[in-house]
Amino acid sequence: MTESKREASVRLWRICFDDPEPFIDLYFHEVFRDDDTLLRYSETGEAVAHLQMLPYQLRIFGTSFSAGYISGACTHPDHRGKGIMHTMMTEALSVMYDRGDVCSFLIPAEAWLYDFYSRIGGYAPAFGRKQILYRPNSIPRKSPRGYTCTIGQGDYSFLSAEEQMDIRLAVQHTFGQWQTALKDFSLAGGDVAMLQDGAGKTVGQACFVPRENSLDVRLLVGDTEVAFILVDHLLRSLDCDHASILAHSGSTPYGMLRILRPIPILEAFAQYHPAEARSFVYSDPLFPQHNGTYHISKGHIAFSDNIQPERSLLPHHTPDSLVKDLFSPFPSTLFLMLD
């Protein structure tokens, strides 16, 4: 009997990734969709490579755009080194373009894959993340007056509002994506907590996994001072003496971006930077309809496809170099991506 897309994807996932069964069950129940999945088959008809193009929203220079998140990209060990993933990534970019996505993003599983995805797909680092060790000299015996911490309850509206504040580049999670991320934390033995002020307004939120004597904080949002009031409360409540906190980094890459449609992004950039003036030639071998000269001035852009890029004396950009130009240093990080 022929495998379904789901069955083939699960089989390859188990072979290629060292994920526990509860996570696989969660992923393929909550996240997987046939229409978002690509498979490659061997000459015998066996599925040997897999990736998914999950629909997300990215907020870029104050405007929300549809984007495709590459998830679960893998090739069966017996079929690696044959260029299969290269052709799959090319097809995936075309599929995402055809469905209207403005860009695509991914998180390389290993450091060497940054160069791989740059070469085969035109991706470039655009998100940054680092780990902060927080070890207070002393943990307050109780939270400051007026603040209340609730463990086991999150506030999606607060998270969404915080993501809206990351103007230059940020993922905007749907309520469903938020719920799935919380289920993932639960599988890992983690939980969510929120901090509210005296008026009952949420002012901080954290997703965390308790370890022996320490706290692994995977998400911490809110103003710095109140966010650490929340961390102190968690350390005290869970009898931990320090926390490892994932935080934004402007220089340590954690995630890559690929521009599919430059005009909408450049329009948002021009409106965000009305005083910016620049001109350049853009060349994308996969989507040549966007090749040409771009002029940015006074909050507007102009595009011309009449100038041959090789004859122009203007600066040249490709999809990856344009990402580096627009998003350096890295403006934000990636959280809650089931990575």
Coordinates of C-alpha atoms in Angstrom, one line a residue:
M1 CA 0.0 0.0 0.0
T2 CA 1.3 3.5 -0.9
E3 CA 2.3 5.7 2.0
S4 CA 0.3 8.9 2.5
K5 CA 2.2 12.1 2.7
R6 CA 1.7 12.1 6.5
E7 CA 3.0 8.5 6.9
A8 CA 6.0 9.2 4.7
S9 CA 6.8 12.4 6.5
V10 CA 6.6 10.7 10.0
R11 CA 8.8 7.9 8.8
L12 CA 11.5 10.3 7.5
W13 CA 11.2 12.4 10.6
R14 CA 11.9 9.4 12.9
I15 CA 14.9 8.5 10.8
C16 CA 16.5 11.9 10.5
F17 CA 15.6 13.6 13.8
D18 CA 16.2 12.5 17.4
D19 CA 12.8 13.8 18.6
P20 CA 10.7 11.9 21.2
E21 CA 7.5 10.3 20.1
P22 CA 5.2 12.7 22.1
F23 CA 6.7 15.7 20.2
I24 CA 6.3 13.9 16.9
D25 CA 2.7 13.2 17.7
L26 CA 2.1 16.8 18.7
Y27 CA 3.8 18.1 15.5
F28 CA 1.9 15.9 13.1
H29 CA -1.4 16.5 14.9
E30 CA -1.1 20.3 15.4
V31 CA 1.2 21.5 12.6
F32 CA 1.5 19.2 9.7
R33 CA -0.7 19.8 6.6
D34 CA -0.4 18.0 3.3
D35 CA -0.6 21.2 1.2
D36 CA 2.4 22.6 3.1
T37 CA 4.6 19.5 2.5
L38 CA 7.0 18.6 -0.2
L39 CA 8.4 15.0 -0.7
R40 CA 11.0 13.6 -3.0
Y41 CA 10.9 10.0 -4.1
S42 CA 13.5 7.5 -5.2
E43 CA 13.4 5.5 -8.4
T44 CA 11.6 2.8 -6.5
G45 CA 8.9 5.2 -5.3
E46 CA 10.1 5.5 -1.7
A47 CA 9.9 9.0 -0.1
V48 CA 13.5 9.9 0.6
A49 CA 13.4 13.7 1.4
H50 CA 11.0 16.0 3.1
L51 CA 10.3 19.6 4.0
Q52 CA 7.4 21.7 5.1
M53 CA 6.6 25.4 4.3
L54 CA 4.5 26.5 7.3
P55 CA 2.5 29.7 6.9
Y56 CA 3.5 32.5 9.2
Q57 CA 3.2 36.3 9.4
L58 CA 6.4 38.4 9.7
R59 CA 6.2 42.1 10.7
I60 CA 8.8 43.9 8.7
F61 CA 9.4 47.7 9.0
G62 CA 5.9 48.0 10.6
T63 CA 4.0 46.1 8.0
S64 CA 2.8 42.5 8.3
F65 CA 3.6 40.1 5.4
S66 CA 2.9 36.4 4.7
A67 CA 6.0 34.3 5.0
G68 CA 6.9 30.6 4.7
Y69 CA 8.8 28.9 7.5
I70 CA 10.9 26.0 6.3
S71 CA 10.5 23.2 8.8
G72 CA 11.7 19.6 9.0
A73 CA 14.0 19.7 6.0
C74 CA 15.7 16.3 5.8
T75 CA 17.0 13.7 3.5
H76 CA 17.3 9.9 4.2
P77 CA 20.9 9.1 5.1
D78 CA 21.2 6.7 2.2
H79 CA 20.3 9.4 -0.3
R80 CA 22.4 12.4 0.9
G81 CA 25.0 14.1 -1.2
K82 CA 22.9 13.8 -4.4
G83 CA 21.6 17.4 -4.5
I84 CA 18.1 16.4 -3.6
M85 CA 17.6 19.1 -1.0
H86 CA 19.0 21.7 -3.4
T87 CA 16.2 20.9 -5.9
M88 CA 13.6 20.7 -3.1
M89 CA 14.5 24.1 -1.7
T90 CA 14.2 25.6 -5.2
E91 CA 10.8 24.1 -5.6
A92 CA 9.8 25.2 -2.1
L93 CA 10.7 28.8 -2.8
S94 CA 8.7 28.7 -6.0
V95 CA 5.7 27.2 -4.2
M96 CA 5.9 29.9 -1.5
Y97 CA 6.2 32.6 -4.1
D98 CA 3.1 31.3 -6.0
R99 CA 1.0 31.2 -2.9
G100 CA 1.8 34.9 -2.2
D101 CA 4.5 34.8 0.4
V102 CA 6.8 37.8 0.5
C103 CA 9.7 36.1 2.1
S104 CA 10.8 32.8 3.7
F105 CA 12.7 32.1 6.9
L106 CA 14.3 29.1 8.6
I107 CA 16.5 28.0 11.5
P108 CA 19.5 26.0 10.5
A109 CA 19.9 22.9 12.8
E110 CA 23.7 23.1 12.7
A111 CA 26.3 25.9 12.1
W112 CA 27.5 24.6 8.8
L113 CA 24.0 24.8 7.4
Y114 CA 24.1 28.6 7.3
D115 CA 26.5 28.5 4.4
F116 CA 24.5 25.7 2.8
Y117 CA 21.2 27.6 2.8
S118 CA 22.9 30.7 1.6
R119 CA 24.4 28.9 -1.4
I120 CA 21.4 26.8 -2.4
G121 CA 18.5 29.2 -1.5
G122 CA 19.7 32.8 -1.2
Y123 CA 19.0 32.9 2.6
A124 CA 21.0 35.2 4.9
P125 CA 21.2 35.5 8.7
A126 CA 18.6 38.0 9.9
F127 CA 17.7 36.9 13.4
G128 CA 20.0 36.7 16.5
R129 CA 19.9 34.9 19.8
K130 CA 22.2 34.5 22.8
Q131 CA 22.0 32.8 26.2
I132 CA 22.2 34.9 29.4
L133 CA 23.1 33.5 32.7
Y134 CA 21.2 35.2 35.5
R135 CA 22.5 34.5 39.0
P136 CA 21.2 37.1 41.5
N137 CA 23.2 37.7 44.7
S138 CA 20.0 37.2 46.6
I139 CA 16.5 36.4 45.5
P140 CA 13.8 38.6 47.1
R141 CA 11.6 36.7 49.6
K142 CA 8.5 38.0 47.8
S143 CA 7.6 40.1 44.7
P144 CA 7.2 43.9 45.1
R145 CA 3.9 45.1 46.4
G146 CA 1.2 45.2 43.7
Y147 CA 2.6 42.4 41.5
T148 CA 1.0 39.0 41.1
C149 CA 2.6 36.0 39.4
T150 CA 0.5 33.2 38.0
I151 CA 2.2 30.0 36.9
G152 CA 0.3 27.8 34.5
Q153 CA -1.5 30.6 32.7
G154 CA -0.4 32.7 29.8
D155 CA -1.7 35.8 28.0
Y156 CA -1.7 35.6 24.2
S157 CA -2.9 39.2 23.8
F158 CA 0.2 40.4 25.7
L159 CA 2.5 38.3 23.6
S160 CA 0.9 39.5 20.4
A161 CA 1.2 43.1 21.5
E162 CA 4.9 42.6 22.3
E163 CA 5.5 41.1 18.9
Q164 CA 3.8 44.1 17.3
M165 CA 6.3 46.3 19.0
D166 CA 9.3 44.7 17.2
I167 CA 8.9 47.0 14.2
R168 CA 11.9 46.1 12.0
L169 CA 11.5 42.3 11.9
A170 CA 9.5 39.9 14.1
V171 CA 7.4 36.8 13.9
Q172 CA 3.7 37.3 14.7
H173 CA 2.3 34.1 16.2
T174 CA -1.4 33.2 15.7
F175 CA -3.3 32.0 18.7
G176 CA -3.1 28.4 17.4
Q177 CA 0.7 28.6 17.0
W178 CA 0.9 30.0 20.6
Q179 CA -1.2 27.1 21.9
T180 CA 1.0 24.6 20.1
A181 CA 4.1 26.1 21.5
L182 CA 2.7 25.9 25.1
K183 CA 1.9 22.2 24.5
D184 CA 5.5 21.7 23.4
F185 CA 6.8 23.3 26.6
S186 CA 4.5 21.0 28.6
L187 CA 5.9 17.9 26.9
A188 CA 9.4 19.1 27.9
G189 CA 8.3 19.5 31.5
G190 CA 7.9 23.2 31.2
D191 CA 5.2 25.8 31.7
V192 CA 4.2 29.4 31.2
A193 CA 3.9 32.2 33.7
M194 CA 2.7 35.8 33.7
L195 CA 3.1 38.8 35.9
Q196 CA 0.3 41.2 36.5
D197 CA 0.3 44.6 38.1
G198 CA -2.1 45.9 40.7
A199 CA -4.7 46.7 38.1
G200 CA -4.7 43.2 36.8
K201 CA -2.8 44.1 33.6
T202 CA -0.2 41.6 32.3
V203 CA 3.2 43.2 32.3
G204 CA 5.5 40.2 31.8
Q205 CA 5.4 36.7 30.6
A206 CA 7.8 33.7 30.5
C207 CA 8.0 30.2 29.1
F208 CA 10.4 28.0 31.0
V209 CA 11.6 24.5 31.8
P210 CA 12.8 23.8 35.4
R211 CA 16.1 22.0 35.6
E212 CA 18.1 20.8 38.7
N213 CA 18.8 24.0 40.7
S214 CA 18.3 26.1 37.6
L215 CA 15.6 27.5 35.3
D216 CA 15.7 27.3 31.5
V217 CA 13.8 30.4 30.3
R218 CA 13.0 30.0 26.6
L219 CA 10.9 33.2 26.3
L220 CA 10.9 36.3 28.4
V221 CA 8.8 39.3 27.4
G222 CA 8.1 42.6 29.1
D223 CA 10.0 45.6 30.2
T224 CA 13.4 44.6 31.6
E225 CA 12.7 45.5 35.3
V226 CA 9.3 43.8 35.6
A227 CA 10.5 40.8 33.5
F228 CA 13.2 40.1 36.1
I229 CA 10.7 40.5 38.9
L230 CA 8.9 37.6 37.2
V231 CA 12.2 35.6 36.9
D232 CA 12.9 36.2 40.6
H233 CA 9.4 34.9 41.5
L234 CA 10.0 31.7 39.4
L235 CA 13.4 31.1 40.9
R236 CA 11.9 31.5 44.4
S237 CA 8.8 29.4 43.7
L238 CA 10.7 26.5 42.0
D239 CA 13.6 26.5 44.4
C240 CA 16.2 27.4 41.7
D241 CA 19.3 29.6 42.3
H242 CA 20.0 30.8 38.7
A243 CA 18.4 31.0 35.3
S244 CA 19.6 30.6 31.7
I245 CA 17.6 33.0 29.6
L246 CA 17.3 33.1 25.8
A247 CA 17.6 36.7 24.6
H248 CA 18.0 38.8 21.5
S249 CA 21.5 39.2 20.0
G250 CA 22.4 41.6 17.3
S251 CA 25.5 39.6 16.3
T252 CA 25.0 35.9 17.1
P253 CA 22.9 34.4 14.3
Y254 CA 19.9 32.2 15.0
G255 CA 17.7 32.1 11.9
M256 CA 17.8 33.2 8.2
L257 CA 15.6 35.1 5.9
R258 CA 15.1 34.9 2.1
I259 CA 13.4 37.7 0.2
L260 CA 10.9 36.5 -2.4
R261 CA 9.2 39.7 -3.4
P262 CA 11.5 42.7 -2.9
I263 CA 9.1 45.5 -3.8
P264 CA 6.7 45.2 -0.8
I265 CA 9.6 45.0 1.6
L266 CA 11.4 47.9 0.1
E267 CA 8.2 49.9 0.1
A268 CA 7.8 49.2 3.9
F269 CA 11.5 50.1 4.3
A270 CA 11.1 53.4 2.5
Q271 CA 8.0 54.4 4.6
Y272 CA 9.9 53.4 7.8
H273 CA 12.9 55.5 6.7
P274 CA 11.5 58.5 4.8
A275 CA 14.8 60.3 4.8
E276 CA 16.7 57.3 3.3
A277 CA 17.9 57.7 -0.3
R278 CA 19.7 54.9 -2.2
S279 CA 19.8 53.2 -5.6
F280 CA 21.0 49.7 -6.5
V281 CA 20.7 46.9 -9.0
Y282 CA 18.9 43.7 -7.9
S283 CA 19.4 40.3 -9.4
D284 CA 17.5 37.1 -8.4
P285 CA 18.2 34.0 -10.6
L286 CA 15.1 32.3 -9.3
F287 CA 12.7 35.2 -9.8
P288 CA 14.1 37.2 -12.6
Q289 CA 10.9 39.2 -12.9
H290 CA 12.3 41.3 -10.0
N291 CA 15.7 42.0 -11.6
G292 CA 16.4 45.6 -12.4
T293 CA 17.2 48.9 -10.7
Y294 CA 15.6 50.2 -7.5
H295 CA 15.5 53.8 -6.4
I296 CA 14.5 54.7 -2.8
S297 CA 13.8 58.3 -2.0
K298 CA 11.5 60.4 0.3
G299 CA 9.5 57.4 1.5
H300 CA 8.9 55.9 -2.0
I301 CA 10.5 53.4 -4.4
A302 CA 10.8 53.3 -8.1
F303 CA 11.6 50.2 -10.1
S304 CA 13.0 49.8 -13.6
D305 CA 13.7 46.6 -15.5
N306 CA 15.2 48.4 -18.5
I307 CA 18.8 48.6 -17.2
Q308 CA 20.9 45.5 -17.6
P309 CA 22.4 44.7 -14.2
E310 CA 25.8 43.8 -15.7
R311 CA 26.1 47.2 -17.3
S312 CA 25.1 49.3 -14.3
L313 CA 27.7 51.1 -12.1
L314 CA 25.3 51.1 -9.2
P315 CA 25.8 48.8 -6.2
H316 CA 24.5 45.3 -6.8
H317 CA 22.3 43.2 -4.5
T318 CA 21.2 39.6 -4.6
P319 CA 18.5 38.2 -2.2
D320 CA 21.1 37.3 0.5
S321 CA 23.1 40.6 0.3
L322 CA 19.9 42.6 0.4
V323 CA 18.9 40.9 3.6
K324 CA 22.3 41.6 5.1
D325 CA 22.0 45.3 4.1
L326 CA 18.5 45.7 5.6
F327 CA 18.8 43.6 8.7
S328 CA 22.2 44.2 10.2
P329 CA 22.7 44.1 13.1
F330 CA 20.0 41.4 13.6
P331 CA 16.9 43.3 14.8
S332 CA 15.1 40.5 16.6
T333 CA 15.2 36.8 17.5
L334 CA 13.0 33.7 16.9
F335 CA 11.1 32.2 19.8
L336 CA 8.3 29.6 20.0
M337 CA 9.2 27.9 16.7
L338 CA 9.2 24.3 17.9
D339 CA 12.9 24.2 17.2

